[in-house]
Short mmCIF file of C-alpha atoms (C1' of nucleotides) in Angstrom, two decimals:
data_model
loop_
_atom_site.label_atom_id
_atom_site.label_comp_id
_atom_site.label_asym_id
_atom_site.label_seq_id
_atom_site.Cartn_x
_atom_site.Cartn_y
_atom_site.Cartn_z
CA MET V 1 17.77 22.02 -9.81
CA ASN V 2 20.59 23.95 -8.26
CA SER V 3 22.44 22.97 -5.15
CA THR V 4 21.28 25.85 -2.98
CA GLU V 5 17.55 25.22 -2.76
CA GLN V 6 16.50 22.54 -0.36
CA GLN V 7 15.28 19.33 -1.88
CA SER V 8 12.39 17.41 -0.52
CA TRP V 9 12.22 13.66 -0.94
CA GLN V 10 8.96 14.19 -2.80
CA SER V 11 10.65 16.25 -5.50
CA VAL V 12 13.25 13.52 -5.90
CA HIS V 13 10.44 10.95 -6.04
CA ASP V 14 8.67 12.94 -8.74
CA GLU V 15 11.82 13.54 -10.76
CA VAL V 16 12.75 9.86 -10.76
CA LEU V 17 9.20 8.91 -11.66
CA ARG V 18 9.30 11.46 -14.48
CA ARG V 19 12.46 9.87 -15.85
CA ILE V 20 10.79 6.48 -15.74
CA HIS V 21 7.68 7.78 -17.43
CA THR V 22 9.57 9.62 -20.13
CA ARG V 23 11.71 6.53 -20.69
CA VAL V 24 14.97 8.19 -19.82
CA TRP V 25 15.26 5.06 -17.70
CA LYS V 26 13.51 2.11 -19.30
CA PRO V 27 12.17 -1.05 -17.65
CA GLY V 28 15.10 -3.21 -16.58
CA ASP V 29 17.59 -0.33 -16.63
CA LEU V 30 20.06 0.15 -13.82
CA ILE V 31 19.71 3.67 -12.49
CA PRO V 32 22.50 5.70 -10.87
CA LYS V 33 23.39 4.80 -7.34
CA GLU V 34 22.16 6.82 -4.42
CA VAL V 35 25.30 8.88 -3.90
CA GLU V 36 25.41 9.83 -7.57
CA LEU V 37 21.76 10.80 -7.65
CA ALA V 38 22.18 12.78 -4.47
CA GLU V 39 25.01 14.69 -6.07
CA GLN V 40 23.06 15.22 -9.33
CA LEU V 41 20.01 16.49 -7.52
CA GLY V 42 21.87 18.40 -4.89
CA CYS V 43 20.62 16.70 -1.78
CA ALA V 44 21.70 14.18 0.83
CA ARG V 45 21.79 10.47 0.22
CA ALA V 46 19.16 9.96 2.94
CA THR V 47 16.75 12.06 0.90
CA VAL V 48 17.35 10.04 -2.25
CA ASN V 49 17.06 6.87 -0.21
CA ARG V 50 13.66 7.86 1.10
CA ALA V 51 12.40 8.69 -2.39
CA LEU V 52 13.70 5.46 -3.95
CA ARG V 53 12.41 3.37 -1.07
CA GLU V 54 8.96 4.84 -1.64
CA LEU V 55 9.16 4.18 -5.38
CA ALA V 56 10.20 0.60 -4.73
CA SER V 57 7.26 0.04 -2.40
CA GLU V 58 5.02 1.46 -5.11
CA GLY V 59 6.36 -1.15 -7.50
CA PHE V 60 8.29 1.13 -9.86
CA LEU V 61 11.76 0.09 -8.79
CA ASP V 62 13.57 -3.07 -7.77
CA ARG V 63 16.34 -2.54 -5.27
CA ARG V 64 19.01 -4.92 -4.05
CA ARG V 65 22.03 -4.35 -1.92
CA LYS V 66 25.24 -4.18 -3.84
CA ALA V 67 23.36 -4.95 -7.07
CA GLY V 68 21.84 -1.48 -7.24
CA THR V 69 18.47 -0.10 -8.25
CA ARG V 70 16.63 -1.03 -11.45
CA VAL V 71 13.43 0.13 -13.07
CA ALA V 72 10.94 -2.70 -12.57
CA ALA V 73 10.95 -4.90 -15.66
CA HIS V 74 7.30 -5.73 -15.28
CA PRO V 75 5.70 -2.85 -13.50
CA VAL V 76 3.43 -4.46 -10.98
CA ARG V 77 0.98 -1.82 -10.07
CA ARG V 78 0.00 -1.95 -6.46
CA ALA V 79 -3.56 -0.88 -5.99
CA LYS V 80 -4.39 0.24 -2.50
CA LEU V 81 -7.81 -0.87 -1.42
CA ASP V 82 -9.33 0.68 1.66
CA ILE V 83 -11.40 -1.83 3.55
CA PRO V 84 -13.42 0.25 5.99
CA VAL V 85 -16.19 -0.79 8.30
CA ILE V 86 -19.32 -1.24 6.19
CA ARG V 87 -21.18 1.48 8.07
CA LEU V 88 -18.51 4.01 7.13
CA GLU V 89 -18.46 2.84 3.52
CA ILE V 90 -22.21 3.43 3.24
CA GLU V 91 -22.15 6.73 5.11
CA GLY V 92 -19.22 7.80 2.94
CA ARG V 93 -21.52 7.50 -0.05
CA GLY V 94 -23.92 9.87 1.63
CA GLN V 95 -26.45 7.12 2.28
CA LYS V 96 -28.26 6.24 5.49
CA TYR V 97 -26.92 3.15 7.18
CA ALA V 98 -29.09 0.54 8.85
CA TYR V 99 -28.40 -2.93 10.08
CA ALA V 100 -30.41 -6.00 11.00
CA LEU V 101 -29.26 -9.09 12.85
CA LEU V 102 -30.86 -12.03 11.10
CA PHE V 103 -29.59 -14.95 13.07
CA SER V 104 -27.14 -15.80 15.84
CA GLU V 105 -26.29 -19.26 17.13
CA ARG V 106 -23.56 -20.85 19.20
CA ARG V 107 -22.48 -24.10 17.61
CA THR V 108 -19.72 -26.18 16.05
CA PRO V 109 -18.51 -25.08 12.63
CA PRO V 110 -18.94 -26.81 9.27
CA PRO V 111 -15.85 -28.27 7.55
CA GLU V 112 -15.10 -25.31 5.26
CA ILE V 113 -14.92 -22.92 8.21
CA CYS V 114 -12.63 -25.31 10.09
CA ALA V 115 -10.37 -25.37 7.07
CA ASN V 116 -10.39 -21.57 6.72
CA LEU V 117 -9.54 -20.88 10.34
CA GLY V 118 -7.49 -23.96 11.04
CA VAL V 119 -9.65 -25.13 13.93
CA THR V 120 -11.16 -28.47 14.89
CA ALA V 121 -14.73 -29.48 14.16
CA GLU V 122 -15.54 -29.40 17.90
CA SER V 123 -14.66 -25.71 18.26
CA ASP V 124 -16.96 -23.44 20.17
CA MET V 125 -18.07 -20.80 17.68
CA LEU V 126 -20.66 -18.14 17.10
CA HIS V 127 -22.47 -18.14 13.78
CA ILE V 128 -24.02 -14.83 12.84
CA THR V 129 -25.85 -13.68 9.75
CA SER V 130 -26.90 -10.10 9.27
CA LEU V 131 -27.96 -7.59 6.68
CA HIS V 132 -26.51 -4.13 6.13
CA LEU V 133 -28.77 -1.61 4.43
CA ALA V 134 -28.11 1.65 2.58
CA ASP V 135 -31.05 4.06 2.37
CA GLY V 136 -33.30 1.20 3.46
CA LYS V 137 -32.21 -1.09 0.64
CA PRO V 138 -30.20 -4.30 1.16
CA PHE V 139 -26.54 -3.49 0.59
CA MET V 140 -24.59 -6.42 1.94
CA PHE V 141 -25.36 -9.79 3.46
CA GLU V 142 -22.88 -10.94 6.10
CA ASP V 143 -22.43 -14.59 7.07
CA ARG V 144 -19.82 -14.85 9.80
CA TRP V 145 -18.23 -17.36 12.15
CA VAL V 146 -16.40 -16.11 15.23
CA SER V 147 -14.16 -18.20 17.44
CA ILE V 148 -15.40 -17.86 21.01
CA LYS V 149 -12.13 -19.17 22.36
CA ALA V 150 -10.22 -16.39 20.57
CA THR V 151 -12.74 -13.68 21.36
CA PRO V 152 -14.85 -14.68 24.40
CA THR V 153 -16.18 -11.13 24.95
CA ILE V 154 -18.17 -11.37 21.72
CA LEU V 155 -20.82 -13.16 23.84
CA ASP V 156 -21.36 -9.93 25.81
CA ALA V 157 -21.75 -7.81 22.68
CA ASP V 158 -25.25 -6.67 21.82
CA LEU V 159 -25.26 -7.76 18.21
CA GLU V 160 -28.75 -6.36 17.69
CA LYS V 161 -27.27 -2.89 18.07
CA ILE V 162 -23.76 -3.16 16.69
CA SER V 163 -22.82 -5.36 13.77
CA ALA V 164 -20.29 -8.13 14.29
CA ASN V 165 -18.31 -6.45 11.53
CA GLU V 166 -17.95 -3.28 13.52
CA TRP V 167 -17.69 -4.91 16.95
CA LEU V 168 -14.78 -7.06 15.83
CA VAL V 169 -12.92 -4.17 14.27
CA LEU V 170 -13.09 -2.32 17.58
CA HIS V 171 -12.56 -5.22 19.98
CA ALA V 172 -10.63 -7.92 18.21
CA PRO V 173 -7.66 -6.50 16.37
CA TYR V 174 -5.84 -8.97 14.24
CA THR V 175 -2.32 -9.41 13.08
CA ARG V 176 -3.04 -10.73 9.63
CA GLY V 177 -5.85 -11.58 7.32
CA ASP V 178 -6.79 -12.87 3.92
CA ILE V 179 -9.27 -11.39 1.51
CA TYR V 180 -10.63 -13.01 -1.60
CA PHE V 181 -12.75 -11.20 -4.15
CA SER V 182 -14.93 -13.14 -6.52
CA ALA V 183 -18.26 -13.26 -8.29
CA VAL V 184 -21.05 -15.76 -7.57
CA ASN V 185 -24.58 -16.41 -8.71
CA ALA V 186 -27.16 -15.68 -6.02
CA SER V 187 -28.77 -18.74 -4.44
CA ALA V 188 -32.51 -18.68 -3.81
CA ALA V 189 -31.97 -17.81 -0.13
CA GLU V 190 -29.38 -15.14 -0.86
CA ALA V 191 -31.55 -13.61 -3.55
CA LYS V 192 -34.45 -13.39 -1.14
CA VAL V 193 -32.41 -11.62 1.55
CA LEU V 194 -30.90 -9.15 -0.92
CA ARG V 195 -34.26 -8.69 -2.66
CA THR V 196 -33.07 -9.72 -6.07
CA ASP V 197 -33.51 -12.72 -8.36
CA PRO V 198 -31.82 -16.09 -7.99
CA GLY V 199 -28.88 -16.38 -10.34
CA THR V 200 -28.08 -12.67 -10.24
CA SER V 201 -24.36 -12.05 -10.26
CA LEU V 202 -23.11 -10.86 -6.87
CA PHE V 203 -19.79 -9.49 -5.69
CA LEU V 204 -18.36 -11.66 -2.91
CA MET V 205 -15.68 -10.74 -0.39
CA GLU V 206 -14.38 -13.56 1.80
CA ARG V 207 -12.33 -12.50 4.78
CA THR V 208 -10.47 -14.52 7.36
CA THR V 209 -8.48 -12.89 10.14
CA TRP V 210 -5.90 -14.17 12.59
CA GLU V 211 -4.27 -13.07 15.80
CA ASN V 212 -0.81 -14.56 15.47
CA ASN V 213 -1.79 -18.12 14.54
CA THR V 214 -5.18 -18.23 16.17
CA GLY V 215 -8.09 -17.94 13.78
CA ILE V 216 -10.48 -15.23 14.95
CA THR V 217 -13.21 -14.94 12.38
CA SER V 218 -14.16 -15.97 8.90
CA ALA V 219 -16.77 -13.98 7.03
CA ARG V 220 -18.59 -14.14 3.73
CA LEU V 221 -19.71 -10.70 2.61
CA LEU V 222 -22.15 -10.75 -0.27
CA PHE V 223 -22.95 -7.43 -1.90
CA ALA V 224 -26.18 -6.42 -3.56
CA PRO V 225 -26.26 -6.21 -7.38
CA GLY V 226 -24.53 -3.17 -8.84
CA TYR V 227 -21.82 -2.97 -6.19
CA ARG V 228 -18.44 -1.85 -7.48
CA LYS V 229 -15.26 -1.64 -5.49
CA HIS V 230 -13.04 1.22 -6.60
CA SER V 231 -9.34 1.77 -6.34
CA ALA V 232 -7.01 4.43 -7.69
CA ILE V 233 -3.66 3.22 -8.87
CA MET H 1 14.60 -3.02 26.10
CA ASN H 2 17.72 -1.46 27.52
CA SER H 3 19.43 1.57 26.15
CA THR H 4 22.58 -0.14 24.94
CA GLU H 5 21.25 -2.48 22.27
CA GLN H 6 20.52 -0.87 18.95
CA GLN H 7 16.90 -0.46 18.05
CA SER H 8 15.55 -1.02 14.61
CA TRP H 9 12.50 0.87 13.42
CA GLN H 10 10.85 -2.49 12.86
CA SER H 11 11.11 -3.42 16.52
CA VAL H 12 9.55 -0.08 17.43
CA HIS H 13 6.85 -0.72 14.82
CA ASP H 14 6.14 -4.14 16.30
CA GLU H 15 6.14 -2.92 19.88
CA VAL H 16 3.69 -0.11 19.12
CA LEU H 17 1.50 -2.51 17.16
CA ARG H 18 1.61 -4.92 20.10
CA ARG H 19 0.40 -2.19 22.42
CA ILE H 20 -2.44 -1.42 20.05
CA HIS H 21 -3.35 -5.08 19.73
CA THR H 22 -3.22 -5.71 23.45
CA ARG H 23 -5.27 -2.58 24.03
CA VAL H 24 -2.67 -0.81 26.10
CA TRP H 25 -3.55 1.96 23.68
CA LYS H 26 -7.18 1.79 22.56
CA PRO H 27 -8.78 3.23 19.42
CA GLY H 28 -8.93 7.00 19.76
CA ASP H 29 -6.22 7.15 22.42
CA LEU H 30 -3.44 9.69 22.23
CA ILE H 31 -0.12 7.89 22.39
CA PRO H 32 3.12 9.35 23.81
CA LYS H 33 4.91 11.82 21.62
CA GLU H 34 7.90 10.83 19.57
CA VAL H 35 10.56 12.13 21.96
CA GLU H 36 8.97 10.31 24.89
CA LEU H 37 8.67 7.05 22.99
CA ALA H 38 12.24 7.37 21.82
CA GLU H 39 13.37 7.77 25.41
CA GLN H 40 11.19 4.86 26.58
CA LEU H 41 12.46 2.56 23.88
CA GLY H 42 16.00 3.76 23.98
CA CYS H 43 16.38 4.96 20.43
CA ALA H 44 16.50 8.15 18.40
CA ARG H 45 13.40 10.14 17.50
CA ALA H 46 14.05 9.50 13.81
CA THR H 47 13.66 5.79 14.44
CA VAL H 48 10.37 6.25 16.25
CA ASN H 49 9.26 8.61 13.50
CA ARG H 50 9.92 6.02 10.83
CA ALA H 51 7.99 3.35 12.73
CA LEU H 52 5.00 5.59 13.44
CA ARG H 53 4.96 6.89 9.88
CA GLU H 54 4.76 3.32 8.63
CA LEU H 55 1.97 2.48 11.07
CA ALA H 56 0.04 5.55 9.96
CA SER H 57 0.33 4.55 6.31
CA GLU H 58 -0.91 1.10 7.28
CA GLY H 59 -3.97 2.73 8.79
CA PHE H 60 -3.29 1.98 12.47
CA LEU H 61 -2.49 5.51 13.54
CA ASP H 62 -3.69 9.02 12.82
CA ARG H 63 -1.01 11.65 13.06
CA ARG H 64 -1.30 15.41 13.05
CA ARG H 65 1.26 18.07 13.70
CA LYS H 66 1.05 19.62 17.09
CA ALA H 67 -2.05 17.52 17.89
CA GLY H 68 -0.01 14.35 18.28
CA THR H 69 -0.54 10.72 17.33
CA ARG H 70 -3.70 8.74 18.01
CA VAL H 71 -4.71 5.13 17.54
CA ALA H 72 -7.09 5.13 14.57
CA ALA H 73 -10.67 5.23 15.83
CA HIS H 74 -11.93 3.22 12.90
CA PRO H 75 -9.08 1.07 11.71
CA VAL H 76 -9.27 1.23 7.95
CA ARG H 77 -7.38 -1.73 6.71
CA ARG H 78 -5.47 -1.06 3.56
CA ALA H 79 -5.29 -4.13 1.39
CA LYS H 80 -2.51 -4.07 -1.14
CA LEU H 81 -3.54 -5.60 -4.43
CA ASP H 82 -0.87 -6.50 -6.91
CA ILE H 83 -2.08 -5.94 -10.45
CA PRO H 84 0.45 -7.71 -12.63
CA VAL H 85 0.43 -8.37 -16.33
CA ILE H 86 -2.02 -11.22 -17.01
CA ARG H 87 0.69 -13.44 -18.43
CA LEU H 88 2.66 -13.22 -15.19
CA GLU H 89 -0.42 -13.83 -13.10
CA ILE H 90 -1.12 -17.05 -14.98
CA GLU H 91 2.50 -18.18 -15.03
CA GLY H 92 2.68 -17.38 -11.31
CA ARG H 93 0.01 -20.02 -10.79
CA GLY H 94 2.22 -22.53 -12.55
CA GLN H 95 -0.06 -22.64 -15.58
CA LYS H 96 0.81 -22.31 -19.23
CA TYR H 97 -0.07 -18.98 -20.76
CA ALA H 98 -1.53 -18.53 -24.20
CA TYR H 99 -3.15 -15.61 -25.93
CA ALA H 100 -5.36 -15.06 -28.93
CA LEU H 101 -6.22 -11.81 -30.65
CA LEU H 102 -9.90 -11.99 -31.52
CA PHE H 103 -10.51 -8.70 -33.17
CA SER H 104 -8.81 -5.39 -33.90
CA GLU H 105 -10.36 -2.36 -35.55
CA ARG H 106 -9.54 1.32 -35.89
CA ARG H 107 -12.68 3.38 -35.32
CA THR H 108 -14.47 6.03 -33.30
CA PRO H 109 -15.47 5.08 -29.80
CA PRO H 110 -18.96 4.51 -28.36
CA PRO H 111 -20.31 7.00 -25.80
CA GLU H 112 -19.35 5.08 -22.64
CA ILE H 113 -15.70 4.94 -23.69
CA CYS H 114 -15.71 8.66 -24.45
CA ALA H 115 -17.06 9.28 -20.98
CA ASN H 116 -14.45 7.03 -19.35
CA LEU H 117 -11.49 8.58 -21.10
CA GLY H 118 -12.82 12.08 -21.47
CA VAL H 119 -12.44 12.17 -25.23
CA THR H 120 -14.71 13.28 -28.06
CA ALA H 121 -16.82 10.92 -30.14
CA GLU H 122 -14.63 11.64 -33.20
CA SER H 123 -11.46 10.34 -31.54
CA ASP H 124 -9.17 8.05 -33.43
CA MET H 125 -9.05 4.85 -31.42
CA LEU H 126 -8.10 1.21 -31.65
CA HIS H 127 -10.63 -1.34 -30.46
CA ILE H 128 -9.15 -4.70 -29.52
CA THR H 129 -10.69 -7.82 -28.11
CA SER H 130 -8.59 -10.78 -27.09
CA LEU H 131 -8.62 -13.91 -25.02
CA HIS H 132 -6.02 -14.98 -22.46
CA LEU H 133 -5.79 -18.69 -21.73
CA ALA H 134 -4.35 -20.70 -18.84
CA ASP H 135 -3.44 -24.31 -19.63
CA GLY H 136 -5.48 -24.01 -22.80
CA LYS H 137 -8.63 -22.91 -21.03
CA PRO H 138 -10.16 -19.44 -21.35
CA PHE H 139 -9.00 -17.37 -18.39
CA MET H 140 -9.82 -13.78 -19.22
CA PHE H 141 -11.57 -11.92 -21.97
CA GLU H 142 -10.16 -8.47 -22.71
CA ASP H 143 -12.15 -5.73 -24.43
CA ARG H 144 -9.97 -2.67 -24.82
CA TRP H 145 -9.96 0.78 -26.41
CA VAL H 146 -6.67 2.56 -26.96
CA SER H 147 -6.26 6.22 -27.88
CA ILE H 148 -4.11 6.41 -31.00
CA LYS H 149 -3.41 10.06 -30.39
CA ALA H 150 -1.96 9.28 -26.94
CA THR H 151 -0.11 6.16 -28.07
CA PRO H 152 0.50 6.24 -31.83
CA THR H 153 3.11 3.46 -31.72
CA ILE H 154 0.42 0.94 -30.80
CA LEU H 155 -0.25 0.75 -34.56
CA ASP H 156 3.23 -0.74 -35.07
CA ALA H 157 2.75 -3.38 -32.36
CA ASP H 158 2.15 -6.94 -33.49
CA LEU H 159 -0.90 -7.63 -31.40
CA GLU H 160 -1.07 -11.19 -32.67
CA LYS H 161 2.10 -11.91 -30.75
CA ILE H 162 1.97 -9.65 -27.71
CA SER H 163 -1.25 -8.77 -25.93
CA ALA H 164 -2.32 -5.13 -25.75
CA ASN H 165 -2.29 -5.61 -21.99
CA GLU H 166 1.40 -6.39 -21.98
CA TRP H 167 2.40 -4.04 -24.78
CA LEU H 168 0.84 -1.09 -23.02
CA VAL H 169 2.48 -1.88 -19.70
CA LEU H 170 5.86 -1.83 -21.40
CA HIS H 171 5.35 1.06 -23.80
CA ALA H 172 2.73 3.36 -22.39
CA PRO H 173 3.44 4.17 -18.77
CA TYR H 174 0.72 6.09 -17.08
CA THR H 175 0.57 8.53 -14.27
CA ARG H 176 -2.72 7.47 -12.81
CA GLY H 177 -5.49 4.98 -13.26
CA ASP H 178 -8.82 3.79 -11.96
CA ILE H 179 -9.85 0.24 -11.27
CA TYR H 180 -13.33 -0.99 -10.55
CA PHE H 181 -14.10 -4.51 -9.42
CA SER H 182 -17.57 -5.91 -9.83
CA ALA H 183 -19.62 -8.96 -10.70
CA VAL H 184 -21.75 -9.36 -13.84
CA ASN H 185 -23.85 -12.05 -15.48
CA ALA H 186 -22.29 -13.39 -18.67
CA SER H 187 -23.98 -12.29 -21.87
CA ALA H 188 -24.52 -14.86 -24.62
CA ALA H 189 -21.45 -13.63 -26.51
CA GLU H 190 -19.25 -13.45 -23.44
CA ALA H 191 -20.34 -16.92 -22.33
CA LYS H 192 -19.43 -18.32 -25.71
CA VAL H 193 -15.94 -16.83 -25.68
CA LEU H 194 -15.24 -17.98 -22.13
CA ARG H 195 -16.82 -21.37 -22.81
CA THR H 196 -19.42 -21.15 -20.09
CA ASP H 197 -23.18 -20.63 -19.86
CA PRO H 198 -25.01 -17.32 -20.32
CA GLY H 199 -25.93 -15.84 -16.96
CA THR H 200 -22.91 -17.31 -15.17
CA SER H 201 -21.51 -14.88 -12.64
CA LEU H 202 -18.20 -13.39 -13.80
CA PHE H 203 -15.60 -11.26 -12.07
CA LEU H 204 -15.12 -7.97 -13.91
CA MET H 205 -12.20 -5.57 -13.68
CA GLU H 206 -12.59 -2.22 -15.44
CA ARG H 207 -9.43 -0.20 -15.85
CA THR H 208 -8.86 3.25 -17.22
CA THR H 209 -5.41 4.81 -17.32
CA TRP H 210 -4.17 8.34 -17.90
CA GLU H 211 -0.95 10.10 -18.70
CA ASN H 212 -1.41 13.39 -16.92
CA ASN H 213 -4.85 14.33 -18.17
CA THR H 214 -4.79 12.44 -21.44
CA GLY H 215 -6.80 9.24 -21.47
CA ILE H 216 -4.68 6.37 -22.79
CA THR H 217 -6.75 3.26 -22.59
CA SER H 218 -9.91 1.85 -21.12
CA ALA H 219 -10.28 -1.88 -20.70
CA ARG H 220 -12.91 -4.32 -19.60
CA LEU H 221 -11.34 -7.51 -18.25
CA LEU H 222 -13.79 -10.35 -17.77
CA PHE H 223 -12.53 -13.39 -15.88
CA ALA H 224 -13.66 -16.97 -16.37
CA PRO H 225 -15.88 -18.53 -13.69
CA GLY H 226 -14.09 -19.47 -10.48
CA TYR H 227 -11.59 -16.62 -10.59
CA ARG H 228 -10.68 -15.21 -7.19
CA LYS H 229 -8.48 -12.22 -6.55
CA HIS H 230 -6.47 -12.57 -3.37
CA SER H 231 -4.97 -10.04 -1.04
CA ALA H 232 -3.20 -10.32 2.30
CA ILE H 233 -4.06 -7.61 4.74
"C1'" DA D 1 -16.10 39.41 25.15
"C1'" DG D 2 -14.54 38.66 20.65
"C1'" DA D 3 -11.11 39.04 17.21
"C1'" DA D 4 -6.53 39.23 15.86
"C1'" DA D 5 -1.76 38.63 16.61
"C1'" DT D 6 1.75 35.81 18.74
"C1'" DA D 7 3.92 32.01 21.06
"C1'" DT D 8 4.18 27.18 21.64
"C1'" DT D 9 4.50 22.54 20.34
"C1'" DA D 10 4.43 17.87 17.96
"C1'" DT D 11 5.22 16.14 13.81
"C1'" DG D 12 7.75 16.45 9.13
"C1'" DT D 13 11.91 16.50 6.90
"C1'" DA D 14 16.94 17.41 5.56
"C1'" DC D 15 21.64 16.46 6.39
"C1'" DG D 16 26.14 14.15 7.49
"C1'" DT D 17 28.26 10.47 9.63
"C1'" DA D 18 28.71 5.91 11.00
"C1'" DC D 19 28.09 1.29 10.74
"C1'" DA D 20 25.29 -3.09 9.25
"C1'" DT D 21 24.11 -6.28 5.73
"C1'" DA D 22 23.54 -8.61 1.58
"C1'" DT D 23 25.45 -9.55 -2.64
"C1'" DT D 24 28.76 -9.53 -6.09
"C1'" DA D 25 33.54 -9.60 -7.57
"C1'" DT D 26 38.12 -11.07 -6.72
"C1'" DC D 27 41.69 -13.67 -4.94
"C1'" DT D 28 43.49 -17.81 -2.88
"C1'" DT D 29 43.83 -22.55 -2.17
"C1'" DT D 30 43.44 -27.22 -3.46
"C1'" DA L 1 39.50 -25.45 -12.93
"C1'" DA L 2 36.48 -25.78 -9.10
"C1'" DA L 3 35.76 -24.56 -4.44
"C1'" DG L 4 36.36 -21.73 -0.74
"C1'" DA L 5 37.87 -17.54 1.50
"C1'" DT L 6 38.18 -12.60 1.19
"C1'" DA L 7 37.50 -7.98 -0.41
"C1'" DA L 8 34.60 -4.55 -2.37
"C1'" DT L 9 30.31 -2.14 -2.80
"C1'" DA L 10 25.34 -0.39 -2.92
"C1'" DT L 11 21.69 -0.33 -0.19
"C1'" DG L 12 19.67 -0.36 4.71
"C1'" DT L 13 19.42 1.82 8.90
"C1'" DA L 14 20.54 4.48 13.32
"C1'" DC L 15 21.62 8.76 15.37
"C1'" DG L 16 21.83 13.79 16.61
"C1'" DT L 17 21.06 18.25 15.11
"C1'" DA L 18 18.69 21.71 12.81
"C1'" DC L 19 14.99 23.85 10.93
"C1'" DA L 20 10.10 23.79 8.59
"C1'" DT L 21 5.26 23.45 9.11
"C1'" DA L 22 0.77 23.03 10.78
"C1'" DA L 23 -2.19 23.18 14.46
"C1'" DT L 24 -3.20 24.58 18.97
"C1'" DA L 25 -2.81 27.60 23.08
"C1'" DT L 26 -2.03 32.07 24.80
"C1'" DT L 27 -1.79 36.85 24.82
"C1'" DT L 28 -2.88 41.30 23.14
"C1'" DC L 29 -5.73 44.57 21.17
"C1'" DT L 30 -10.15 46.68 20.20
#
DNA sequence: AGAAATATTATGTACGTACATATTATCTTT
DNA sequence: AAAGATAATATGTACGTACATAATATTTCT
């Protein structure tokens, strides 16, 4: 690289990554400081900074003020998982989406939901179960509790037409959430809804979302057999 | 916000996010352009740019040159999953890590591995199975194929002492990889290794990694019952 | 009117300077 | 020598300017 051509932060990013990959800089190594790299690569420090910042957020570098920048000793790969609305996930596979509301009731929550959302047992909540279908076949079974106090307008939503999943995404934005992925054996009831056999291994996604410190909704999303969640890393 | 105090891109980030959350700007809405926002918030365009860029990468905004910036119509939440070395994951839970090599053999791969890695059936590969334990209990069963052509030094590694998982992370950096998460019923053999019952639902992580277009390794990581993968979103 | 060329515009990025901040290294004091 | 104060330093960030780029809007040409 000569000093005349303009450098993009991407080219710096790629060059640094190349040096990590080719072990010019090994895990744990201290790499040159920003000003030195900028000089080496013929660009401004801001450009190097942007590239290194990106690499740090990707988990390749550890950066600390005054201490400098090191190649991550234990490369933690950060997989980015897109969590779209179920309808879009199904349509993205080129399948036809359908949805059925199974059950909707206003009542007080069971203990595990109280614990998840941090609410009292007397809370006013909406309990909804529904089924999402791809090409007419059961794809995902949704069992959800929504806090009516946090999201009163949910009572006006026509949950026969739009799934709670999608309604909430559009009307109840949240500031933070938890997701847990696990595997469970289908219960008799779950197996029946998903048209499979009891005991079949199912992929489970448990999601709880919050607006500041108010619990909004807690959902149990159970996917039909064969479901795989993909991520490129 | 007055124009004298210095703005940080984070405060701009938070303010824009607040406006999205409070529906000042609704999904699909066009938000003010960078120069206008900068004027409103009393900071430089670069600062607004940084904040909006971040929000776009988080999935809250859609940005296009000339067309402007819109609130994402279908907020795709991007969960960040950390995929550390198994040893660190177990130690991070405060448990004691142990590891046992079960089996290691140099041979040609079966068809599904060839397909995964894009190699021929005559490839020279190392097949390794091992067990990772947390506090003495089976935690994860690893079934891995490693391309000897891509990583010849694996033959010198003492896989009784260091797991292939960890050795590869340190010695065979990759440029890209795939991860699939799913749920499977334990086979008789798998159940025996993980000390559980056949048919038990198990969390499965399938990983394939590449250096440019050369397949390096393909692994099947089967977690003991009760395993949950967490992510904050 | 329709197509092609051109102008316009919002975002994308580079650069240099300035200062903030966290952390380490050094010096001073007791 | 230990503790505390102080200096040094690499990264973190803000700002203004300049230009690049992609997408849209407008004008020109046929």
